Amino acid sequence: LTLSNNGGGEGNTVTVDLKASLDYANDKPSFITDGNGNILLDAESRTVIEDGGAKMVATGKVQATDPDVDSSGRPDTLTYAIEDSATGMLDYIDEETGEKLGTLILGKDGTYEFHLNTSSEAVQSLGAGETRDISFTVVVSDGHGGTARAQLPITIKGTNDAPVISLHNVDGSGAAGSGALRDLTHGD
């Protein structure tokens, strides 16, 4: 940089060398969460219904943000994973019963599917209007050492199951005989 006086002449100019350096710091990505660390998603995309046909699978996409950009001005490519899973798939195991309540499948792009295990007694025991909340820890990485963790919440809704008739001998073994069910309504 050269500064000069309008009058010109010797001694009226000053030359200054300016040097600047920029220290790049990698900002870590972040999820938008509620006050409890749960990823904010609409309730529909994170809810499954016991014996609910197509609603026994919840699908959606988790998303994080990262303020960093590369030298071309493009944002960092974020990848997603389930904590403690090398495969992108993890079963939720009920701590009390040891039963599998369902399985989460998470793609590196943040898309997910949660498949409810309807053969679980813990799931089948939920009545109409009852819910069970579970969650998985999701990790996002920016590929440059920046990571963040948050909970992917899943809500399991119960339904009113039809009653089941079981016939047993006095000693509790097997069905006691055979026969047919007859409708005894309308004065029969």
mmCIF file of C-alpha atoms in Angstrom:
data_model
loop_
_atom_site.group_PDB
_atom_site.id
_atom_site.type_symbol
_atom_site.label_atom_id
_atom_site.label_comp_id
_atom_site.label_asym_id
_atom_site.label_seq_id
_atom_site.Cartn_x
_atom_site.Cartn_y
_atom_site.Cartn_z
ATOM 1 C CA LEU A 1 0.000 0.000 0.000
ATOM 2 C CA THR A 2 1.445 3.370 -0.925
ATOM 3 C CA LEU A 3 0.200 6.635 0.576
ATOM 4 C CA SER A 4 1.189 9.951 -0.923
ATOM 5 C CA ASN A 5 0.640 13.626 -0.281
ATOM 6 C CA ASN A 6 -1.051 15.539 -3.109
ATOM 7 C CA GLY A 7 1.821 17.923 -3.177
ATOM 8 C CA GLY A 8 4.137 15.267 -4.520
ATOM 9 C CA GLY A 9 7.822 15.526 -4.094
ATOM 10 C CA GLU A 10 10.360 13.592 -2.185
ATOM 11 C CA GLY A 11 9.368 12.433 1.280
ATOM 12 C CA ASN A 12 5.667 12.798 0.635
ATOM 13 C CA THR A 13 5.023 9.078 0.036
ATOM 14 C CA VAL A 14 4.931 6.204 2.463
ATOM 15 C CA THR A 15 4.881 2.560 1.454
ATOM 16 C CA VAL A 16 3.375 0.083 3.906
ATOM 17 C CA ASP A 17 3.308 -3.704 3.493
ATOM 18 C CA LEU A 18 0.058 -5.213 4.775
ATOM 19 C CA LYS A 19 -0.244 -8.892 5.530
ATOM 20 C CA ALA A 20 -3.354 -10.736 6.613
ATOM 21 C CA SER A 21 -3.988 -14.285 7.606
ATOM 22 C CA LEU A 22 -7.283 -16.030 8.055
ATOM 23 C CA ASP A 23 -7.640 -18.789 10.564
ATOM 24 C CA TYR A 24 -10.298 -21.247 9.458
ATOM 25 C CA ALA A 25 -12.255 -22.852 12.263
ATOM 26 C CA ASN A 26 -14.596 -25.705 11.470
ATOM 27 C CA ASP A 27 -18.031 -25.053 12.915
ATOM 28 C CA LYS A 28 -19.863 -28.188 13.934
ATOM 29 C CA PRO A 29 -23.272 -28.958 12.441
ATOM 30 C CA SER A 30 -26.383 -28.684 14.590
ATOM 31 C CA PHE A 31 -29.891 -30.116 14.748
ATOM 32 C CA ILE A 32 -32.964 -28.029 15.509
ATOM 33 C CA THR A 33 -34.197 -29.588 18.741
ATOM 34 C CA ASP A 34 -36.718 -29.016 21.487
ATOM 35 C CA GLY A 35 -35.610 -28.267 25.045
ATOM 36 C CA ASN A 36 -35.035 -31.980 25.696
ATOM 37 C CA GLY A 37 -32.612 -32.623 22.821
ATOM 38 C CA ASN A 38 -35.239 -34.243 20.580
ATOM 39 C CA ILE A 39 -35.045 -33.520 16.853
ATOM 40 C CA LEU A 40 -38.059 -31.453 15.857
ATOM 41 C CA LEU A 41 -40.219 -33.445 13.444
ATOM 42 C CA ASP A 42 -43.916 -33.357 12.760
ATOM 43 C CA ALA A 43 -45.789 -35.892 14.881
ATOM 44 C CA GLU A 44 -47.106 -37.753 11.824
ATOM 45 C CA SER A 45 -43.649 -38.677 10.530
ATOM 46 C CA ARG A 46 -42.495 -40.131 13.854
ATOM 47 C CA THR A 47 -45.593 -42.023 14.996
ATOM 48 C CA VAL A 48 -46.441 -45.697 14.491
ATOM 49 C CA ILE A 49 -49.715 -47.428 15.359
ATOM 50 C CA GLU A 50 -49.936 -50.936 16.770
ATOM 51 C CA ASP A 51 -51.732 -53.122 14.217
ATOM 52 C CA GLY A 52 -52.160 -49.993 12.091
ATOM 53 C CA GLY A 53 -51.406 -51.426 8.645
ATOM 54 C CA ALA A 54 -49.266 -48.934 6.740
ATOM 55 C CA LYS A 55 -48.869 -46.854 9.923
ATOM 56 C CA MET A 56 -46.768 -49.620 11.492
ATOM 57 C CA VAL A 57 -43.858 -47.937 9.666
ATOM 58 C CA ALA A 58 -42.843 -44.315 10.319
ATOM 59 C CA THR A 59 -40.818 -42.535 7.631
ATOM 60 C CA GLY A 60 -39.208 -39.135 7.446
ATOM 61 C CA LYS A 61 -35.956 -37.237 7.168
ATOM 62 C CA VAL A 62 -33.786 -35.720 9.878
ATOM 63 C CA GLN A 63 -31.913 -32.563 8.956
ATOM 64 C CA ALA A 64 -29.096 -30.553 10.459
ATOM 65 C CA THR A 65 -27.442 -27.312 9.427
ATOM 66 C CA ASP A 66 -23.786 -26.316 9.119
ATOM 67 C CA PRO A 67 -22.611 -22.746 8.444
ATOM 68 C CA ASP A 68 -19.336 -23.871 6.820
ATOM 69 C CA VAL A 69 -18.810 -23.778 3.054
ATOM 70 C CA ASP A 70 -16.035 -25.155 0.861
ATOM 71 C CA SER A 71 -13.755 -23.064 -1.379
ATOM 72 C CA SER A 72 -16.472 -23.064 -4.061
ATOM 73 C CA GLY A 73 -19.061 -21.661 -1.679
ATOM 74 C CA ARG A 74 -21.014 -24.942 -1.402
ATOM 75 C CA PRO A 75 -22.152 -26.039 2.052
ATOM 76 C CA ASP A 76 -20.455 -29.000 3.712
ATOM 77 C CA THR A 77 -21.993 -32.368 2.847
ATOM 78 C CA LEU A 78 -23.585 -33.723 5.999
ATOM 79 C CA THR A 79 -23.892 -37.448 6.678
ATOM 80 C CA TYR A 80 -26.069 -39.105 9.286
ATOM 81 C CA ALA A 81 -25.673 -42.278 11.348
ATOM 82 C CA ILE A 82 -27.281 -44.038 14.310
ATOM 83 C CA GLU A 83 -25.025 -43.984 17.348
ATOM 84 C CA ASP A 84 -23.707 -47.477 18.175
ATOM 85 C CA SER A 85 -24.613 -48.837 14.727
ATOM 86 C CA ALA A 86 -22.118 -49.501 11.946
ATOM 87 C CA THR A 87 -24.848 -50.647 9.538
ATOM 88 C CA GLY A 88 -27.417 -47.826 9.665
ATOM 89 C CA MET A 89 -29.871 -50.183 11.363
ATOM 90 C CA LEU A 90 -30.585 -50.589 15.079
ATOM 91 C CA ASP A 91 -33.209 -52.487 17.097
ATOM 92 C CA TYR A 92 -34.859 -50.798 20.063
ATOM 93 C CA ILE A 93 -34.793 -53.288 22.935
ATOM 94 C CA ASP A 94 -37.160 -52.731 25.869
ATOM 95 C CA GLU A 95 -35.043 -52.559 29.032
ATOM 96 C CA GLU A 96 -37.691 -54.209 31.220
ATOM 97 C CA THR A 97 -38.752 -57.129 29.022
ATOM 98 C CA GLY A 98 -35.768 -57.538 26.677
ATOM 99 C CA GLU A 99 -38.202 -57.512 23.738
ATOM 100 C CA LYS A 100 -37.506 -55.804 20.443
ATOM 101 C CA LEU A 101 -40.068 -53.029 19.991
ATOM 102 C CA GLY A 102 -38.935 -52.084 16.510
ATOM 103 C CA THR A 103 -36.053 -51.339 14.158
ATOM 104 C CA LEU A 104 -34.730 -47.996 12.904
ATOM 105 C CA ILE A 105 -33.094 -47.810 9.466
ATOM 106 C CA LEU A 106 -31.270 -44.533 8.775
ATOM 107 C CA GLY A 107 -29.716 -43.544 5.442
ATOM 108 C CA LYS A 108 -26.577 -41.397 5.266
ATOM 109 C CA ASP A 109 -28.767 -38.644 3.759
ATOM 110 C CA GLY A 110 -30.964 -38.540 6.902
ATOM 111 C CA THR A 111 -33.948 -40.472 5.537
ATOM 112 C CA TYR A 112 -35.284 -42.989 8.018
ATOM 113 C CA GLU A 113 -37.804 -45.773 8.507
ATOM 114 C CA PHE A 114 -38.909 -47.176 11.835
ATOM 115 C CA HIS A 115 -40.556 -50.605 11.601
ATOM 116 C CA LEU A 116 -42.745 -51.525 14.585
ATOM 117 C CA ASN A 117 -42.445 -55.085 15.921
ATOM 118 C CA THR A 118 -46.110 -56.020 16.294
ATOM 119 C CA SER A 119 -45.269 -59.462 17.675
ATOM 120 C CA SER A 120 -43.887 -57.822 20.829
ATOM 121 C CA GLU A 121 -46.097 -58.306 23.905
ATOM 122 C CA ALA A 122 -45.024 -54.849 25.134
ATOM 123 C CA VAL A 123 -46.387 -53.334 21.899
ATOM 124 C CA GLN A 124 -49.560 -55.468 21.895
ATOM 125 C CA SER A 125 -50.302 -54.563 25.521
ATOM 126 C CA LEU A 126 -50.824 -50.887 24.632
ATOM 127 C CA GLY A 127 -54.540 -50.117 24.728
ATOM 128 C CA ALA A 128 -56.489 -47.556 22.728
ATOM 129 C CA GLY A 129 -55.247 -44.076 23.603
ATOM 130 C CA GLU A 130 -52.069 -45.351 25.280
ATOM 131 C CA THR A 131 -48.644 -44.391 23.918
ATOM 132 C CA ARG A 132 -45.050 -45.367 24.435
ATOM 133 C CA ASP A 133 -42.242 -42.954 23.553
ATOM 134 C CA ILE A 134 -38.829 -44.299 22.567
ATOM 135 C CA SER A 135 -35.825 -42.661 20.920
ATOM 136 C CA PHE A 136 -32.599 -43.303 19.055
ATOM 137 C CA THR A 137 -29.430 -41.182 19.119
ATOM 138 C CA VAL A 138 -28.615 -39.790 15.665
ATOM 139 C CA VAL A 139 -25.158 -38.383 14.848
ATOM 140 C CA VAL A 140 -24.483 -35.895 12.041
ATOM 141 C CA SER A 141 -20.979 -35.322 10.660
ATOM 142 C CA ASP A 142 -19.691 -32.566 8.371
ATOM 143 C CA GLY A 143 -16.744 -34.681 7.147
ATOM 144 C CA HIS A 144 -14.209 -32.302 8.732
ATOM 145 C CA GLY A 145 -14.385 -33.444 12.349
ATOM 146 C CA GLY A 146 -17.526 -31.541 13.313
ATOM 147 C CA THR A 147 -20.317 -33.692 14.749
ATOM 148 C CA ALA A 148 -23.551 -33.259 16.689
ATOM 149 C CA ARG A 149 -25.931 -35.666 18.419
ATOM 150 C CA ALA A 150 -29.665 -35.517 19.057
ATOM 151 C CA GLN A 151 -32.548 -37.860 19.821
ATOM 152 C CA LEU A 152 -34.895 -39.114 17.092
ATOM 153 C CA PRO A 153 -38.171 -39.632 18.999
ATOM 154 C CA ILE A 154 -40.668 -42.312 17.979
ATOM 155 C CA THR A 155 -44.177 -42.583 19.448
ATOM 156 C CA ILE A 156 -45.961 -45.943 19.498
ATOM 157 C CA LYS A 157 -49.769 -45.654 19.738
ATOM 158 C CA GLY A 158 -51.850 -48.540 21.053
ATOM 159 C CA THR A 159 -55.117 -49.821 19.647
ATOM 160 C CA ASN A 160 -58.089 -51.731 21.010
ATOM 161 C CA ASP A 161 -57.254 -55.359 20.297
ATOM 162 C CA ALA A 162 -60.038 -57.885 19.709
ATOM 163 C CA PRO A 163 -60.483 -60.412 22.528
ATOM 164 C CA VAL A 164 -59.018 -63.893 22.098
ATOM 165 C CA ILE A 165 -60.673 -67.078 23.357
ATOM 166 C CA SER A 166 -58.381 -69.794 24.674
ATOM 167 C CA LEU A 167 -59.691 -73.215 25.673
ATOM 168 C CA HIS A 168 -57.676 -75.215 28.195
ATOM 169 C CA ASN A 169 -58.101 -78.459 30.124
ATOM 170 C CA VAL A 170 -58.446 -78.228 33.896
ATOM 171 C CA ASP A 171 -54.725 -78.928 34.208
ATOM 172 C CA GLY A 172 -53.963 -76.006 31.834
ATOM 173 C CA SER A 173 -52.823 -78.107 28.901
ATOM 174 C CA GLY A 174 -54.126 -77.784 25.355
ATOM 175 C CA ALA A 175 -57.671 -77.296 24.141
ATOM 176 C CA ALA A 176 -60.400 -79.217 25.909
ATOM 177 C CA GLY A 177 -62.143 -81.077 23.097
ATOM 178 C CA SER A 178 -63.411 -79.688 19.859
ATOM 179 C CA GLY A 179 -66.622 -78.243 18.561
ATOM 180 C CA ALA A 180 -68.163 -75.281 16.810
ATOM 181 C CA LEU A 181 -69.157 -71.842 17.941
ATOM 182 C CA ARG A 182 -72.861 -71.225 17.667
ATOM 183 C CA ASP A 183 -74.498 -67.805 17.633
ATOM 184 C CA LEU A 184 -77.115 -67.796 20.373
ATOM 185 C CA THR A 185 -78.714 -64.461 19.620
ATOM 186 C CA HIS A 186 -82.270 -63.668 18.539
ATOM 187 C CA GLY A 187 -83.905 -66.308 20.763
ATOM 188 C CA ASP A 188 -81.887 -69.314 19.528
#
